[in-house]
mmCIF file of C-alpha atoms in Angstrom:
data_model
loop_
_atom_site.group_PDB
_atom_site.id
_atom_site.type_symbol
_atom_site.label_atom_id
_atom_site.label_comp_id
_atom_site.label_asym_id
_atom_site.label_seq_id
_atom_site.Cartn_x
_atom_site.Cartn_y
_atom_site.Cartn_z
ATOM 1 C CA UNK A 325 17.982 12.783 12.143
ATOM 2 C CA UNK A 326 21.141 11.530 11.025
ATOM 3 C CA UNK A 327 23.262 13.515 8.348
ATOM 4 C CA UNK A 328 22.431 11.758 4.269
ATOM 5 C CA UNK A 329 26.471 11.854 3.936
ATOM 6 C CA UNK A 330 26.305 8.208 6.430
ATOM 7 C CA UNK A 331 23.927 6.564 3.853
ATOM 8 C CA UNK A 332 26.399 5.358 0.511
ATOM 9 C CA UNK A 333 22.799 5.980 -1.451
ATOM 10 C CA UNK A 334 22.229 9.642 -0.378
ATOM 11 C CA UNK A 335 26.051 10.366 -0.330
ATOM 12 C CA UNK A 336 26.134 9.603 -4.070
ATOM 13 C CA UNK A 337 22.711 11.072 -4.774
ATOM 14 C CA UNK A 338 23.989 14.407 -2.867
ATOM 15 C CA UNK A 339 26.734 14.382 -5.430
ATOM 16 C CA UNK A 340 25.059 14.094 -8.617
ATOM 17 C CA UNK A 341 21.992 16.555 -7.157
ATOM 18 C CA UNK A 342 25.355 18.955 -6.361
ATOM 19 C CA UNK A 343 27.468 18.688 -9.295
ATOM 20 C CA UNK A 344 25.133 17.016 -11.703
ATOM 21 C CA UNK A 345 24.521 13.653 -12.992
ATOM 22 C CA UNK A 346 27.146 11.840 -15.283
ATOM 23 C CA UNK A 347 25.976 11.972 -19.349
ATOM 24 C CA UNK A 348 26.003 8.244 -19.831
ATOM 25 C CA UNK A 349 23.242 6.545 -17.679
ATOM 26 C CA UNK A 350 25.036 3.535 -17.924
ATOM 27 C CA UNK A 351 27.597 5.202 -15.288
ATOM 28 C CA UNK A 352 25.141 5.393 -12.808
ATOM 29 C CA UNK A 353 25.212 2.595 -10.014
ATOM 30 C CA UNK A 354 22.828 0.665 -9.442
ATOM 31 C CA UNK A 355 22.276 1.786 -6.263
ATOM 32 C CA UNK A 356 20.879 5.152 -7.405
ATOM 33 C CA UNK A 357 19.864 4.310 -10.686
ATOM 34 C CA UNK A 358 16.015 4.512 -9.655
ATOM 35 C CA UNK A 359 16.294 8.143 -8.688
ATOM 36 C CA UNK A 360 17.634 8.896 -12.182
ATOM 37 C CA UNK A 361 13.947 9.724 -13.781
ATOM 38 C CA UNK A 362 13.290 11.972 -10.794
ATOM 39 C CA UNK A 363 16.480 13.645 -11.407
ATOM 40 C CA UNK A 364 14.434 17.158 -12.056
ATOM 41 C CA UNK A 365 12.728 17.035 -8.640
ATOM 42 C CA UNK A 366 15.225 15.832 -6.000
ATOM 43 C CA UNK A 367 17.505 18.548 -3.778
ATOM 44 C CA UNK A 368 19.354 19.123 -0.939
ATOM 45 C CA UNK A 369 18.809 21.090 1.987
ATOM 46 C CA UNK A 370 21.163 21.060 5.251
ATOM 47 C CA UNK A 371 22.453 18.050 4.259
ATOM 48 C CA UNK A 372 18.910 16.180 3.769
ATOM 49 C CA UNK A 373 17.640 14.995 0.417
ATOM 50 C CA UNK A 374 14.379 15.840 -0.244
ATOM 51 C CA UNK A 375 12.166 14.538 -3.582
ATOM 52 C CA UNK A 376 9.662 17.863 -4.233
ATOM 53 C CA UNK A 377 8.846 18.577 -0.574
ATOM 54 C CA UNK A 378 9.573 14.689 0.723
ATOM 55 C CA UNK A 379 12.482 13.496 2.449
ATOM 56 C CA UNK A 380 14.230 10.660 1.410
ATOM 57 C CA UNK A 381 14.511 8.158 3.823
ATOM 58 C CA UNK A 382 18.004 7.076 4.439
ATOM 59 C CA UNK A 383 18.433 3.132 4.013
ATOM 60 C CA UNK A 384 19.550 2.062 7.474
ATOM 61 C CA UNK A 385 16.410 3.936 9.007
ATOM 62 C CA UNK A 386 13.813 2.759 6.338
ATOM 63 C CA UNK A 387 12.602 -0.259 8.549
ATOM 64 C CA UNK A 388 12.707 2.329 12.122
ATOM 65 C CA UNK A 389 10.614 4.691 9.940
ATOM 66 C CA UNK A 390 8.035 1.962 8.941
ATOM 67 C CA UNK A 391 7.874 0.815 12.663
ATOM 68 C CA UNK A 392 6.953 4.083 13.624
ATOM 69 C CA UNK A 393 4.252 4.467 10.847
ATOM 70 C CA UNK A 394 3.093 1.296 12.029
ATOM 71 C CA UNK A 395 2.506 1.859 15.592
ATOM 72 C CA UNK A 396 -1.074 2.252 15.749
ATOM 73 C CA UNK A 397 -1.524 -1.073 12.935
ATOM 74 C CA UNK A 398 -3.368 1.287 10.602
ATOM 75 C CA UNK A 399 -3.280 -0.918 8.029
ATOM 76 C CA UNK A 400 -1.436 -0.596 4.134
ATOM 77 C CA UNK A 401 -3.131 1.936 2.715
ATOM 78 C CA UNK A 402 -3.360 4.298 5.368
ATOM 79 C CA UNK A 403 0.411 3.822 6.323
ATOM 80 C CA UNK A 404 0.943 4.287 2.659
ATOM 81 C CA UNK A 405 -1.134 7.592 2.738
ATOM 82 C CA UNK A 406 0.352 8.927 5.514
ATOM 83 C CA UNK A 407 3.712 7.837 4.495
ATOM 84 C CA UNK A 408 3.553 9.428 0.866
ATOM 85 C CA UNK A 409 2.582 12.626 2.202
ATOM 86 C CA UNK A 410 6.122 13.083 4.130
ATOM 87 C CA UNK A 411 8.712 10.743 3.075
ATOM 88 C CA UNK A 412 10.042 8.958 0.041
ATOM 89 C CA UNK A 413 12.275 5.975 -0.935
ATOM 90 C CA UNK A 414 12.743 3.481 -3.881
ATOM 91 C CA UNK A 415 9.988 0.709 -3.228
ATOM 92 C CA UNK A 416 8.442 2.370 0.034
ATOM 93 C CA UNK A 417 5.117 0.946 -0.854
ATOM 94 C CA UNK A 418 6.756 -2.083 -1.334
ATOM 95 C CA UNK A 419 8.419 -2.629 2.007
ATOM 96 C CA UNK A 420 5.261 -1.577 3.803
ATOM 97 C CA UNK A 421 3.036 -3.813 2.132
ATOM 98 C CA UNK A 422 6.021 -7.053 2.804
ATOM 99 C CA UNK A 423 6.238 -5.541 6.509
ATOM 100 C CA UNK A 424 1.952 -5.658 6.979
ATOM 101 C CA UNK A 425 1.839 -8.824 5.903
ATOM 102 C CA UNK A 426 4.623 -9.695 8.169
ATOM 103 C CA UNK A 427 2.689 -8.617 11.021
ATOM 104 C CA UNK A 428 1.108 -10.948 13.201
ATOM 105 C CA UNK A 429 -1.484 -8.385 15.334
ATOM 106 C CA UNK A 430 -2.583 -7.579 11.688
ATOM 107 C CA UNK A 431 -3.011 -10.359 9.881
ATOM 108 C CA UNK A 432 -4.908 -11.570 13.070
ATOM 109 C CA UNK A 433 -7.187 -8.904 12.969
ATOM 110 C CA UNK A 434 -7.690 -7.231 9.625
ATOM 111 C CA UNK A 435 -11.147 -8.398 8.966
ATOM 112 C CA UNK A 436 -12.352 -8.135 12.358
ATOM 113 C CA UNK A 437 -12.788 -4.648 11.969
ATOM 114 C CA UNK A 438 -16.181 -4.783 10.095
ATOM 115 C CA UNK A 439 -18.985 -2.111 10.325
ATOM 116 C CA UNK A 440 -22.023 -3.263 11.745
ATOM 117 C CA UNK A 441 -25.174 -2.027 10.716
ATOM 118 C CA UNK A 442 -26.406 0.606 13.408
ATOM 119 C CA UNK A 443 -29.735 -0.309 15.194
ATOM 120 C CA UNK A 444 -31.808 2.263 17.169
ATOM 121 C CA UNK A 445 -32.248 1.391 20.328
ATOM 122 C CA UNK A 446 -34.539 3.028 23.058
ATOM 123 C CA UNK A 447 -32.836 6.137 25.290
ATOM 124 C CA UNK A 448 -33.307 4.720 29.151
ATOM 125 C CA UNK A 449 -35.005 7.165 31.499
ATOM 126 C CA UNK A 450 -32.764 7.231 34.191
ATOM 127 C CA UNK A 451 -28.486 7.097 34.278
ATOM 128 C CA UNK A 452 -27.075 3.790 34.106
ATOM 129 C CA UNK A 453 -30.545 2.259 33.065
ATOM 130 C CA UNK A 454 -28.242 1.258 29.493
ATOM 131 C CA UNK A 455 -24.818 0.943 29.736
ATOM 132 C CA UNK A 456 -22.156 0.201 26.559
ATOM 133 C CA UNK A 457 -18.776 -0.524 26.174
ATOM 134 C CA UNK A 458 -15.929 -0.555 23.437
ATOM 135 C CA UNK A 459 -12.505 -1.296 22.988
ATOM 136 C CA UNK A 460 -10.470 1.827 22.043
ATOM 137 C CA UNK A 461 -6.778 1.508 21.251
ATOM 138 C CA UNK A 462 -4.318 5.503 21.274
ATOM 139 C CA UNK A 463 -0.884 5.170 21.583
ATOM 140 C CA UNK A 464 -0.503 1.175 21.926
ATOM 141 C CA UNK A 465 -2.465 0.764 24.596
ATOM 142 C CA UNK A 466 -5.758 -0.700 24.898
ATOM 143 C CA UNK A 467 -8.917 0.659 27.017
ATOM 144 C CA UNK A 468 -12.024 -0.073 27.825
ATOM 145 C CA UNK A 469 -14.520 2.616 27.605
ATOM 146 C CA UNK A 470 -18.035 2.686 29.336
ATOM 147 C CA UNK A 471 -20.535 5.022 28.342
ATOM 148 C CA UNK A 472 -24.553 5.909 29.288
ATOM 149 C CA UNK A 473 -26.735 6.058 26.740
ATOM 150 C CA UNK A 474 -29.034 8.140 29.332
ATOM 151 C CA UNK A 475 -26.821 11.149 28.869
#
């Protein structure tokens, strides 16, 4: 992970988490400004800034972080989830919601994913007398998965 000191957000933040934040709040840029109210609960550890036990997301590797959340095309609000339990920026539910709805293989397929109602079915008396077959997707890549309902 690269150092917070190459982000001009987290270089400034570091300061004023360091050697405190100035008295007038109108002397706070912009850029920062939003961290302000979380003042109480943001540090700095190795030269990472964390908010409570959540590190803060530099902003040139905000998008490479979302890309990697997105991987698997979970959806919003289990990116979100999974994304609130480790890191934090200004607006991250924000850019993950504008970069879902960005994305084509998502938008293509969100409501394809509906639960069918299950329907019993008679167990065959003999292997490969009823065969099934799914589409599974781990690590970006696709299978197809055959299975007996014998055994």
């Amino acid at each position: 992970m690269l150092e917070s000191s190459q982000d001009e957000e987290l270089s400034i933040l570091t300061k004023y988490i360091q050697k405190g934040w100035p008295e007038n709040k109108n002397n706070i840029p912009d850029i920062v400004d939003s961290y302000h109210k979380l003042r109480g609960e943001l540090s700095v550890d190795q030269k990472l800034v964390f908010f409570n036990d959540r590190l803060i997301i530099p902003t040139f590797l905000r998008l490479d972080f979302i890309k990697q959340l997105h991987e698997g095309h979970l959806g919003m609000r289990k990116m979100k989830q999974l994304a609130r339990r480790l890191y934090y920026w200004p607006q991250m539910d924000n850019d993950i919601d504008e970069f879902v709805r960005k994305c084509f293989t998502c938008q293509t397929y969100h409501n394809n994913n509906i639960k069918e109602r299950l329907s019993p079915h008679d167990i065959p008396r003999w292997s490969f007398g009823k065969l099934g077959f799914d589409i599974m997707d781990f690590r970006s890549k696709s299978y197809l998965v055959f299975y007996d309902f014998h055994q």
